[in-house]
């Protein structure tokens, strides 16, 4: 049995579905079901007795203690987080509450549980914390990519809150010996990503003939990894990573935002012809504190754990666009209600750049 937190979100649900499809151990899935959590992401395992869904907060100590006592997981994978940079600028409070305070409460209950385990369970136990490359800050175009020894320099409330949680993991390993693992991954894309993030937002707007809002000059660079590759990497780190270590995960795909949006427009022109998608591109007011470039040096996970991304950007992007085209009811469901208010708040004030 493993415990997954945040398993109704984008990456967590892809992880749970892939894990169970490959015949993995039963999963307890704890998720608060914030705006980003969606039980509809888990319909494929709704009748699978190996999947138990629990609605709850990682900061709820009593609930966490009860789940650990009753289910005695051999491992925990912590995806639960507030995850969108623009929302962290709009309102950082929830980011501090879940990403920092929530991770602290989770760590305290896990420490208590782990300290009372008998061998061999105690020796085999792992807590894997899923984090981001954004903790390393921003690179210049000629700078070397982020490695595991790059100094933390977070710039947004989101990345600062994730950096704080990573530091807590580090301290619980160093001080208490808790067998932690931390993975720092670059930008994910693929099925079931909430349409507030760049790629699904652009697909969503393009299909409706709405503007494609590119922040600033569109030359900010991100490394992109297909979500299923990221989930495979997490499984590899969980099974074979060394306790107390951190692993960077990337897709070897550095693209400017404009390159990504152009690629999406061209794919849509092929798969849903009839509109000049590129003409919808609108340069809008930049994100405050917008990090210029992220890039991952994946040497450690490649040499130590023999993990390499399998998907190329063009194959991954095609699968992603095809998934969104085939799953418009999913999109319509998650974009009703609160989503409209978020779009109004984030984009209305961004006049043309
Ligand atoms: P997401 O926003 O799609 O999903 C987060 C999930 O966590 C949601 O289901 C939400 O309901 C749940 N959640 C939020 N607060 C909670 C709480 N207090 N208790 C329990 N559940 C809670 O995020 P995602 O994109 O799937 O990201 C998952 C993890 O991966 C995050 O920790 C994020 O920082 C990290 N990450 C994401 C990316 C990316 O590109 N999306 C890249 C690197 C790392
Ligand atoms: P995002 O998907 O929010 O991920 P992150 O900020 O965590 O990297 O954004 C990816 C890039 O796309 C980032 O440089 C900001 C940019 N962006 C836009 O240009 N327009 C948008 O509407 C959004 C949501 C993002």
JSON list of N, CA, C and O in Angstrom, two decimals, residues 296-350:
[
{"chain": "A", "resi": 296, "resn": "UNK", "atom": "N", "xyz": [17.17, 22.11, -17.10]},
{"chain": "A", "resi": 296, "resn": "UNK", "atom": "CA", "xyz": [17.52, 21.03, -16.19]},
{"chain": "A", "resi": 296, "resn": "UNK", "atom": "C", "xyz": [18.76, 20.28, -16.67]},
{"chain": "A", "resi": 296, "resn": "UNK", "atom": "O", "xyz": [18.83, 19.88, -17.84]},
{"chain": "A", "resi": 297, "resn": "UNK", "atom": "N", "xyz": [19.70, 20.10, -15.76]},
{"chain": "A", "resi": 297, "resn": "UNK", "atom": "CA", "xyz": [20.81, 19.18, -15.99]},
{"chain": "A", "resi": 297, "resn": "UNK", "atom": "C", "xyz": [20.39, 17.84, -15.40]},
{"chain": "A", "resi": 297, "resn": "UNK", "atom": "O", "xyz": [20.36, 17.67, -14.18]},
{"chain": "A", "resi": 298, "resn": "UNK", "atom": "N", "xyz": [20.05, 16.90, -16.26]},
{"chain": "A", "resi": 298, "resn": "UNK", "atom": "CA", "xyz": [19.52, 15.60, -15.80]},
{"chain": "A", "resi": 298, "resn": "UNK", "atom": "C", "xyz": [20.58, 14.52, -15.65]},
{"chain": "A", "resi": 298, "resn": "UNK", "atom": "O", "xyz": [20.24, 13.33, -15.66]},
{"chain": "A", "resi": 299, "resn": "UNK", "atom": "N", "xyz": [21.82, 14.94, -15.49]},
{"chain": "A", "resi": 299, "resn": "UNK", "atom": "CA", "xyz": [22.91, 13.94, -15.46]},
{"chain": "A", "resi": 299, "resn": "UNK", "atom": "C", "xyz": [22.74, 12.95, -14.31]},
{"chain": "A", "resi": 299, "resn": "UNK", "atom": "O", "xyz": [22.97, 11.75, -14.47]},
{"chain": "A", "resi": 300, "resn": "UNK", "atom": "N", "xyz": [22.34, 13.46, -13.14]},
{"chain": "A", "resi": 300, "resn": "UNK", "atom": "CA", "xyz": [22.31, 12.58, -11.96]},
{"chain": "A", "resi": 300, "resn": "UNK", "atom": "C", "xyz": [21.30, 11.44, -12.12]},
{"chain": "A", "resi": 300, "resn": "UNK", "atom": "O", "xyz": [21.63, 10.27, -11.92]},
{"chain": "A", "resi": 301, "resn": "UNK", "atom": "N", "xyz": [20.07, 11.77, -12.51]},
{"chain": "A", "resi": 301, "resn": "UNK", "atom": "CA", "xyz": [19.06, 10.71, -12.63]},
{"chain": "A", "resi": 301, "resn": "UNK", "atom": "C", "xyz": [19.39, 9.78, -13.80]},
{"chain": "A", "resi": 301, "resn": "UNK", "atom": "O", "xyz": [19.09, 8.58, -13.77]},
{"chain": "A", "resi": 302, "resn": "UNK", "atom": "N", "xyz": [20.06, 10.31, -14.83]},
{"chain": "A", "resi": 302, "resn": "UNK", "atom": "CA", "xyz": [20.44, 9.47, -15.98]},
{"chain": "A", "resi": 302, "resn": "UNK", "atom": "C", "xyz": [21.54, 8.49, -15.60]},
{"chain": "A", "resi": 302, "resn": "UNK", "atom": "O", "xyz": [21.46, 7.29, -15.90]},
{"chain": "A", "resi": 303, "resn": "UNK", "atom": "N", "xyz": [22.57, 8.97, -14.91]},
{"chain": "A", "resi": 303, "resn": "UNK", "atom": "CA", "xyz": [23.71, 8.09, -14.61]},
{"chain": "A", "resi": 303, "resn": "UNK", "atom": "C", "xyz": [23.42, 7.19, -13.41]},
{"chain": "A", "resi": 303, "resn": "UNK", "atom": "O", "xyz": [23.76, 6.01, -13.43]},
{"chain": "A", "resi": 304, "resn": "UNK", "atom": "N", "xyz": [22.75, 7.73, -12.40]},
{"chain": "A", "resi": 304, "resn": "UNK", "atom": "CA", "xyz": [22.54, 6.94, -11.18]},
{"chain": "A", "resi": 304, "resn": "UNK", "atom": "C", "xyz": [21.38, 5.96, -11.31]},
{"chain": "A", "resi": 304, "resn": "UNK", "atom": "O", "xyz": [21.43, 4.84, -10.82]},
{"chain": "A", "resi": 305, "resn": "UNK", "atom": "N", "xyz": [20.30, 6.40, -11.97]},
{"chain": "A", "resi": 305, "resn": "UNK", "atom": "CA", "xyz": [19.07, 5.59, -12.00]},
{"chain": "A", "resi": 305, "resn": "UNK", "atom": "C", "xyz": [18.69, 5.17, -13.42]},
{"chain": "A", "resi": 305, "resn": "UNK", "atom": "O", "xyz": [17.67, 4.52, -13.62]},
{"chain": "A", "resi": 306, "resn": "UNK", "atom": "N", "xyz": [19.52, 5.53, -14.40]},
{"chain": "A", "resi": 306, "resn": "UNK", "atom": "CA", "xyz": [19.29, 5.16, -15.80]},
{"chain": "A", "resi": 306, "resn": "UNK", "atom": "C", "xyz": [17.90, 5.57, -16.28]},
{"chain": "A", "resi": 306, "resn": "UNK", "atom": "O", "xyz": [17.24, 4.84, -17.01]},
{"chain": "A", "resi": 307, "resn": "UNK", "atom": "N", "xyz": [17.43, 6.75, -15.85]},
{"chain": "A", "resi": 307, "resn": "UNK", "atom": "CA", "xyz": [16.15, 7.26, -16.34]},
{"chain": "A", "resi": 307, "resn": "UNK", "atom": "C", "xyz": [16.38, 8.34, -17.39]},
{"chain": "A", "resi": 307, "resn": "UNK", "atom": "O", "xyz": [17.22, 9.22, -17.22]},
{"chain": "A", "resi": 308, "resn": "UNK", "atom": "N", "xyz": [15.63, 8.22, -18.49]},
{"chain": "A", "resi": 308, "resn": "UNK", "atom": "CA", "xyz": [15.70, 9.20, -19.58]},
{"chain": "A", "resi": 308, "resn": "UNK", "atom": "C", "xyz": [14.28, 9.47, -20.07]},
{"chain": "A", "resi": 308, "resn": "UNK", "atom": "O", "xyz": [13.47, 8.54, -20.14]},
{"chain": "A", "resi": 309, "resn": "UNK", "atom": "N", "xyz": [13.98, 10.74, -20.42]},
{"chain": "A", "resi": 309, "resn": "UNK", "atom": "CA", "xyz": [12.63, 11.00, -20.96]},
{"chain": "A", "resi": 309, "resn": "UNK", "atom": "C", "xyz": [12.47, 10.28, -22.29]},
{"chain": "A", "resi": 309, "resn": "UNK", "atom": "O", "xyz": [13.40, 10.19, -23.08]},
{"chain": "A", "resi": 310, "resn": "UNK", "atom": "N", "xyz": [11.25, 9.74, -22.52]},
{"chain": "A", "resi": 310, "resn": "UNK", "atom": "CA", "xyz": [11.03, 8.99, -23.76]},
{"chain": "A", "resi": 310, "resn": "UNK", "atom": "C", "xyz": [10.34, 9.82, -24.83]},
{"chain": "A", "resi": 310, "resn": "UNK", "atom": "O", "xyz": [10.51, 9.60, -26.02]},
{"chain": "A", "resi": 311, "resn": "UNK", "atom": "N", "xyz": [9.52, 10.78, -24.38]},
{"chain": "A", "resi": 311, "resn": "UNK", "atom": "CA", "xyz": [8.68, 11.52, -25.33]},
{"chain": "A", "resi": 311, "resn": "UNK", "atom": "C", "xyz": [9.45, 12.72, -25.90]},
{"chain": "A", "resi": 311, "resn": "UNK", "atom": "O", "xyz": [10.09, 13.45, -25.15]},
{"chain": "A", "resi": 312, "resn": "UNK", "atom": "N", "xyz": [9.37, 12.91, -27.22]},
{"chain": "A", "resi": 312, "resn": "UNK", "atom": "CA", "xyz": [9.91, 14.15, -27.80]},
{"chain": "A", "resi": 312, "resn": "UNK", "atom": "C", "xyz": [8.83, 15.23, -27.64]},
{"chain": "A", "resi": 312, "resn": "UNK", "atom": "O", "xyz": [7.66, 14.92, -27.38]},
{"chain": "A", "resi": 313, "resn": "UNK", "atom": "N", "xyz": [9.20, 16.49, -27.81]},
{"chain": "A", "resi": 313, "resn": "UNK", "atom": "CA", "xyz": [8.20, 17.55, -27.64]},
{"chain": "A", "resi": 313, "resn": "UNK", "atom": "C", "xyz": [7.11, 17.42, -28.71]},
{"chain": "A", "resi": 313, "resn": "UNK", "atom": "O", "xyz": [5.93, 17.60, -28.40]},
{"chain": "A", "resi": 314, "resn": "UNK", "atom": "N", "xyz": [7.50, 17.08, -29.94]},
{"chain": "A", "resi": 314, "resn": "UNK", "atom": "CA", "xyz": [6.46, 17.04, -30.97]},
{"chain": "A", "resi": 314, "resn": "UNK", "atom": "C", "xyz": [5.51, 15.86, -30.75]},
{"chain": "A", "resi": 314, "resn": "UNK", "atom": "O", "xyz": [4.29, 16.00, -30.91]},
{"chain": "A", "resi": 315, "resn": "UNK", "atom": "N", "xyz": [6.04, 14.70, -30.32]},
{"chain": "A", "resi": 315, "resn": "UNK", "atom": "CA", "xyz": [5.12, 13.57, -30.08]},
{"chain": "A", "resi": 315, "resn": "UNK", "atom": "C", "xyz": [4.26, 13.84, -28.84]},
{"chain": "A", "resi": 315, "resn": "UNK", "atom": "O", "xyz": [3.06, 13.54, -28.83]},
{"chain": "A", "resi": 316, "resn": "UNK", "atom": "N", "xyz": [4.86, 14.41, -27.80]},
{"chain": "A", "resi": 316, "resn": "UNK", "atom": "CA", "xyz": [4.11, 14.68, -26.57]},
{"chain": "A", "resi": 316, "resn": "UNK", "atom": "C", "xyz": [3.04, 15.75, -26.78]},
{"chain": "A", "resi": 316, "resn": "UNK", "atom": "O", "xyz": [1.92, 15.63, -26.27]},
{"chain": "A", "resi": 317, "resn": "UNK", "atom": "N", "xyz": [3.39, 16.77, -27.55]},
{"chain": "A", "resi": 317, "resn": "UNK", "atom": "CA", "xyz": [2.43, 17.85, -27.79]},
{"chain": "A", "resi": 317, "resn": "UNK", "atom": "C", "xyz": [1.25, 17.35, -28.63]},
{"chain": "A", "resi": 317, "resn": "UNK", "atom": "O", "xyz": [0.10, 17.71, -28.37]},
{"chain": "A", "resi": 318, "resn": "UNK", "atom": "N", "xyz": [1.55, 16.49, -29.59]},
{"chain": "A", "resi": 318, "resn": "UNK", "atom": "CA", "xyz": [0.47, 15.94, -30.42]},
{"chain": "A", "resi": 318, "resn": "UNK", "atom": "C", "xyz": [-0.49, 15.12, -29.55]},
{"chain": "A", "resi": 318, "resn": "UNK", "atom": "O", "xyz": [-1.71, 15.25, -29.64]},
{"chain": "A", "resi": 319, "resn": "UNK", "atom": "N", "xyz": [0.08, 14.25, -28.68]},
{"chain": "A", "resi": 319, "resn": "UNK", "atom": "CA", "xyz": [-0.78, 13.45, -27.80]},
{"chain": "A", "resi": 319, "resn": "UNK", "atom": "C", "xyz": [-1.63, 14.35, -26.91]},
{"chain": "A", "resi": 319, "resn": "UNK", "atom": "O", "xyz": [-2.79, 14.06, -26.63]},
{"chain": "A", "resi": 320, "resn": "UNK", "atom": "N", "xyz": [-1.01, 15.45, -26.45]},
{"chain": "A", "resi": 320, "resn": "UNK", "atom": "CA", "xyz": [-1.71, 16.36, -25.55]},
{"chain": "A", "resi": 320, "resn": "UNK", "atom": "C", "xyz": [-2.88, 17.03, -26.27]},
{"chain": "A", "resi": 320, "resn": "UNK", "atom": "O", "xyz": [-4.01, 17.04, -25.77]},
{"chain": "A", "resi": 321, "resn": "UNK", "atom": "N", "xyz": [-2.61, 17.57, -27.46]},
{"chain": "A", "resi": 321, "resn": "UNK", "atom": "CA", "xyz": [-3.68, 18.26, -28.21]},
{"chain": "A", "resi": 321, "resn": "UNK", "atom": "C", "xyz": [-4.78, 17.26, -28.54]},
{"chain": "A", "resi": 321, "resn": "UNK", "atom": "O", "xyz": [-5.98, 17.55, -28.39]},
{"chain": "A", "resi": 322, "resn": "UNK", "atom": "N", "xyz": [-4.39, 16.05, -28.95]},
{"chain": "A", "resi": 322, "resn": "UNK", "atom": "CA", "xyz": [-5.40, 15.04, -29.28]},
{"chain": "A", "resi": 322, "resn": "UNK", "atom": "C", "xyz": [-6.26, 14.71, -28.06]},
{"chain": "A", "resi": 322, "resn": "UNK", "atom": "O", "xyz": [-7.48, 14.54, -28.17]},
{"chain": "A", "resi": 323, "resn": "UNK", "atom": "N", "xyz": [-5.62, 14.64, -26.89]},
{"chain": "A", "resi": 323, "resn": "UNK", "atom": "CA", "xyz": [-6.38, 14.35, -25.66]},
{"chain": "A", "resi": 323, "resn": "UNK", "atom": "C", "xyz": [-7.40, 15.46, -25.40]},
{"chain": "A", "resi": 323, "resn": "UNK", "atom": "O", "xyz": [-8.57, 15.18, -25.12]},
{"chain": "A", "resi": 324, "resn": "UNK", "atom": "N", "xyz": [-6.98, 16.71, -25.52]},
{"chain": "A", "resi": 324, "resn": "UNK", "atom": "CA", "xyz": [-7.91, 17.82, -25.25]},
{"chain": "A", "resi": 324, "resn": "UNK", "atom": "C", "xyz": [-9.05, 17.85, -26.28]},
{"chain": "A", "resi": 324, "resn": "UNK", "atom": "O", "xyz": [-10.19, 18.13, -25.93]},
{"chain": "A", "resi": 325, "resn": "UNK", "atom": "N", "xyz": [-8.71, 17.56, -27.53]},
{"chain": "A", "resi": 325, "resn": "UNK", "atom": "CA", "xyz": [-9.76, 17.55, -28.55]},
{"chain": "A", "resi": 325, "resn": "UNK", "atom": "C", "xyz": [-10.78, 16.45, -28.26]},
{"chain": "A", "resi": 325, "resn": "UNK", "atom": "O", "xyz": [-11.99, 16.63, -28.47]},
{"chain": "A", "resi": 326, "resn": "UNK", "atom": "N", "xyz": [-10.30, 15.32, -27.75]},
{"chain": "A", "resi": 326, "resn": "UNK", "atom": "CA", "xyz": [-11.19, 14.18, -27.49]},
{"chain": "A", "resi": 326, "resn": "UNK", "atom": "C", "xyz": [-11.91, 14.30, -26.15]},
{"chain": "A", "resi": 326, "resn": "UNK", "atom": "O", "xyz": [-12.81, 13.51, -25.86]},
{"chain": "A", "resi": 327, "resn": "UNK", "atom": "N", "xyz": [-11.52, 15.27, -25.34]},
{"chain": "A", "resi": 327, "resn": "UNK", "atom": "CA", "xyz": [-12.07, 15.34, -23.98]},
{"chain": "A", "resi": 327, "resn": "UNK", "atom": "C", "xyz": [-12.63, 16.73, -23.67]},
{"chain": "A", "resi": 327, "resn": "UNK", "atom": "O", "xyz": [-12.46, 17.24, -22.56]},
{"chain": "A", "resi": 328, "resn": "UNK", "atom": "N", "xyz": [-13.35, 17.29, -24.63]},
{"chain": "A", "resi": 328, "resn": "UNK", "atom": "CA", "xyz": [-13.93, 18.62, -24.40]},
{"chain": "A", "resi": 328, "resn": "UNK", "atom": "C", "xyz": [-14.96, 18.63, -23.25]},
{"chain": "A", "resi": 328, "resn": "UNK", "atom": "O", "xyz": [-15.05, 19.62, -22.53]},
{"chain": "A", "resi": 329, "resn": "UNK", "atom": "N", "xyz": [-15.71, 17.54, -23.02]},
{"chain": "A", "resi": 329, "resn": "UNK", "atom": "CA", "xyz": [-16.61, 17.55, -21.84]},
{"chain": "A", "resi": 329, "resn": "UNK", "atom": "C", "xyz": [-15.82, 17.73, -20.54]},
{"chain": "A", "resi": 329, "resn": "UNK", "atom": "O", "xyz": [-16.27, 18.44, -19.63]},
{"chain": "A", "resi": 330, "resn": "UNK", "atom": "N", "xyz": [-14.64, 17.13, -20.44]},
{"chain": "A", "resi": 330, "resn": "UNK", "atom": "CA", "xyz": [-13.78, 17.32, -19.25]},
{"chain": "A", "resi": 330, "resn": "UNK", "atom": "C", "xyz": [-13.42, 18.80, -19.12]},
{"chain": "A", "resi": 330, "resn": "UNK", "atom": "O", "xyz": [-13.51, 19.38, -18.04]},
{"chain": "A", "resi": 331, "resn": "UNK", "atom": "N", "xyz": [-13.03, 19.40, -20.25]},
{"chain": "A", "resi": 331, "resn": "UNK", "atom": "CA", "xyz": [-12.64, 20.82, -20.24]},
{"chain": "A", "resi": 331, "resn": "UNK", "atom": "C", "xyz": [-13.84, 21.69, -19.84]},
{"chain": "A", "resi": 331, "resn": "UNK", "atom": "O", "xyz": [-13.73, 22.57, -18.97]},
{"chain": "A", "resi": 332, "resn": "UNK", "atom": "N", "xyz": [-15.01, 21.40, -20.44]},
{"chain": "A", "resi": 332, "resn": "UNK", "atom": "CA", "xyz": [-16.19, 22.20, -20.13]},
{"chain": "A", "resi": 332, "resn": "UNK", "atom": "C", "xyz": [-16.54, 22.10, -18.65]},
{"chain": "A", "resi": 332, "resn": "UNK", "atom": "O", "xyz": [-16.95, 23.07, -18.02]},
{"chain": "A", "resi": 333, "resn": "UNK", "atom": "N", "xyz": [-16.35, 20.92, -18.10]},
{"chain": "A", "resi": 333, "resn": "UNK", "atom": "CA", "xyz": [-16.65, 20.71, -16.68]},
{"chain": "A", "resi": 333, "resn": "UNK", "atom": "C", "xyz": [-15.74, 21.55, -15.78]},
{"chain": "A", "resi": 333, "resn": "UNK", "atom": "O", "xyz": [-16.21, 22.22, -14.87]},
{"chain": "A", "resi": 334, "resn": "UNK", "atom": "N", "xyz": [-14.42, 21.54, -16.06]},
{"chain": "A", "resi": 334, "resn": "UNK", "atom": "CA", "xyz": [-13.50, 22.25, -15.15]},
{"chain": "A", "resi": 334, "resn": "UNK", "atom": "C", "xyz": [-13.46, 23.75, -15.41]},
{"chain": "A", "resi": 334, "resn": "UNK", "atom": "O", "xyz": [-12.92, 24.49, -14.59]},
{"chain": "A", "resi": 335, "resn": "UNK", "atom": "N", "xyz": [-14.01, 24.19, -16.55]},
{"chain": "A", "resi": 335, "resn": "UNK", "atom": "CA", "xyz": [-13.96, 25.63, -16.83]},
{"chain": "A", "resi": 335, "resn": "UNK", "atom": "C", "xyz": [-15.29, 26.33, -16.55]},
{"chain": "A", "resi": 335, "resn": "UNK", "atom": "O", "xyz": [-15.44, 27.50, -16.85]},
{"chain": "A", "resi": 336, "resn": "UNK", "atom": "N", "xyz": [-16.24, 25.60, -15.97]},
{"chain": "A", "resi": 336, "resn": "UNK", "atom": "CA", "xyz": [-17.47, 26.28, -15.56]},
{"chain": "A", "resi": 336, "resn": "UNK", "atom": "C", "xyz": [-17.23, 26.90, -14.18]},
{"chain": "A", "resi": 336, "resn": "UNK", "atom": "O", "xyz": [-16.30, 26.54, -13.48]},
{"chain": "A", "resi": 337, "resn": "UNK", "atom": "N", "xyz": [-18.03, 27.84, -13.79]},
{"chain": "A", "resi": 337, "resn": "UNK", "atom": "CA", "xyz": [-17.97, 28.37, -12.43]},
{"chain": "A", "resi": 337, "resn": "UNK", "atom": "C", "xyz": [-16.75, 29.21, -12.15]},
{"chain": "A", "resi": 337, "resn": "UNK", "atom": "O", "xyz": [-16.44, 30.15, -12.88]},
{"chain": "A", "resi": 338, "resn": "UNK", "atom": "N", "xyz": [-15.98, 28.82, -11.10]},
{"chain": "A", "resi": 338, "resn": "UNK", "atom": "CA", "xyz": [-14.89, 29.64, -10.58]},
{"chain": "A", "resi": 338, "resn": "UNK", "atom": "C", "xyz": [-13.84, 29.99, -11.64]},
{"chain": "A", "resi": 338, "resn": "UNK", "atom": "O", "xyz": [-13.19, 31.04, -11.55]},
{"chain": "A", "resi": 339, "resn": "UNK", "atom": "N", "xyz": [-13.65, 29.11, -12.60]},
{"chain": "A", "resi": 339, "resn": "UNK", "atom": "CA", "xyz": [-12.62, 29.33, -13.62]},
{"chain": "A", "resi": 339, "resn": "UNK", "atom": "C", "xyz": [-12.81, 30.68, -14.32]},
{"chain": "A", "resi": 339, "resn": "UNK", "atom": "O", "xyz": [-11.86, 31.40, -14.58]},
{"chain": "A", "resi": 340, "resn": "UNK", "atom": "N", "xyz": [-14.08, 30.98, -14.61]},
{"chain": "A", "resi": 340, "resn": "UNK", "atom": "CA", "xyz": [-14.39, 32.24, -15.32]},
{"chain": "A", "resi": 340, "resn": "UNK", "atom": "C", "xyz": [-13.90, 33.45, -14.51]},
{"chain": "A", "resi": 340, "resn": "UNK", "atom": "O", "xyz": [-13.37, 34.40, -15.06]},
{"chain": "A", "resi": 341, "resn": "UNK", "atom": "N", "xyz": [-14.11, 33.36, -13.20]},
{"chain": "A", "resi": 341, "resn": "UNK", "atom": "CA", "xyz": [-13.67, 34.48, -12.34]},
{"chain": "A", "resi": 341, "resn": "UNK", "atom": "C", "xyz": [-12.16, 34.61, -12.34]},
{"chain": "A", "resi": 341, "resn": "UNK", "atom": "O", "xyz": [-11.62, 35.71, -12.34]},
{"chain": "A", "resi": 342, "resn": "UNK", "atom": "N", "xyz": [-11.45, 33.46, -12.34]},
{"chain": "A", "resi": 342, "resn": "UNK", "atom": "CA", "xyz": [-9.99, 33.51, -12.37]},
{"chain": "A", "resi": 342, "resn": "UNK", "atom": "C", "xyz": [-9.51, 34.16, -13.67]},
{"chain": "A", "resi": 342, "resn": "UNK", "atom": "O", "xyz": [-8.64, 35.03, -13.67]},
{"chain": "A", "resi": 343, "resn": "UNK", "atom": "N", "xyz": [-10.09, 33.75, -14.78]},
{"chain": "A", "resi": 343, "resn": "UNK", "atom": "CA", "xyz": [-9.68, 34.30, -16.09]},
{"chain": "A", "resi": 343, "resn": "UNK", "atom": "C", "xyz": [-9.92, 35.81, -16.10]},
{"chain": "A", "resi": 343, "resn": "UNK", "atom": "O", "xyz": [-9.06, 36.58, -16.53]},
{"chain": "A", "resi": 344, "resn": "UNK", "atom": "N", "xyz": [-11.05, 36.23, -15.58]},
{"chain": "A", "resi": 344, "resn": "UNK", "atom": "CA", "xyz": [-11.35, 37.67, -15.55]},
{"chain": "A", "resi": 344, "resn": "UNK", "atom": "C", "xyz": [-10.31, 38.39, -14.68]},
{"chain": "A", "resi": 344, "resn": "UNK", "atom": "O", "xyz": [-9.79, 39.44, -15.07]},
{"chain": "A", "resi": 345, "resn": "UNK", "atom": "N", "xyz": [-9.99, 37.80, -13.51]},
{"chain": "A", "resi": 345, "resn": "UNK", "atom": "CA", "xyz": [-9.04, 38.47, -12.61]},
{"chain": "A", "resi": 345, "resn": "UNK", "atom": "C", "xyz": [-7.65, 38.55, -13.19]},
{"chain": "A", "resi": 345, "resn": "UNK", "atom": "O", "xyz": [-6.96, 39.55, -13.10]},
{"chain": "A", "resi": 346, "resn": "UNK", "atom": "N", "xyz": [-7.19, 37.47, -13.81]},
{"chain": "A", "resi": 346, "resn": "UNK", "atom": "CA", "xyz": [-5.80, 37.42, -14.27]},
{"chain": "A", "resi": 346, "resn": "UNK", "atom": "C", "xyz": [-5.57, 38.13, -15.60]},
{"chain": "A", "resi": 346, "resn": "UNK", "atom": "O", "xyz": [-4.49, 38.64, -15.83]},
{"chain": "A", "resi": 347, "resn": "UNK", "atom": "N", "xyz": [-6.59, 38.14, -16.46]},
{"chain": "A", "resi": 347, "resn": "UNK", "atom": "CA", "xyz": [-6.33, 38.61, -17.82]},
{"chain": "A", "resi": 347, "resn": "UNK", "atom": "C", "xyz": [-6.95, 39.96, -18.17]},
{"chain": "A", "resi": 347, "resn": "UNK", "atom": "O", "xyz": [-6.44, 40.66, -19.04]},
{"chain": "A", "resi": 348, "resn": "UNK", "atom": "N", "xyz": [-8.04, 40.34, -17.50]},
{"chain": "A", "resi": 348, "resn": "UNK", "atom": "CA", "xyz": [-8.71, 41.57, -17.91]},
{"chain": "A", "resi": 348, "resn": "UNK", "atom": "C", "xyz": [-7.79, 42.78, -17.74]},
{"chain": "A", "resi": 348, "resn": "UNK", "atom": "O", "xyz": [-7.75, 43.67, -18.59]},
{"chain": "A", "resi": 349, "resn": "UNK", "atom": "N", "xyz": [-7.01, 42.79, -16.65]},
{"chain": "A", "resi": 349, "resn": "UNK", "atom": "CA", "xyz": [-6.15, 43.95, -16.38]},
{"chain": "A", "resi": 349, "resn": "UNK", "atom": "C", "xyz": [-4.89, 43.95, -17.25]},
{"chain": "A", "resi": 349, "resn": "UNK", "atom": "O", "xyz": [-4.15, 44.94, -17.27]},
{"chain": "A", "resi": 350, "resn": "UNK", "atom": "N", "xyz": [-4.62, 42.85, -17.93]},
{"chain": "A", "resi": 350, "resn": "UNK", "atom": "CA", "xyz": [-3.41, 42.79, -18.77]},
{"chain": "A", "resi": 350, "resn": "UNK", "atom": "C", "xyz": [-3.72, 43.42, -20.13]},
{"chain": "A", "resi": 350, "resn": "UNK", "atom": "O", "xyz": [-4.03, 42.70, -21.08]}
]
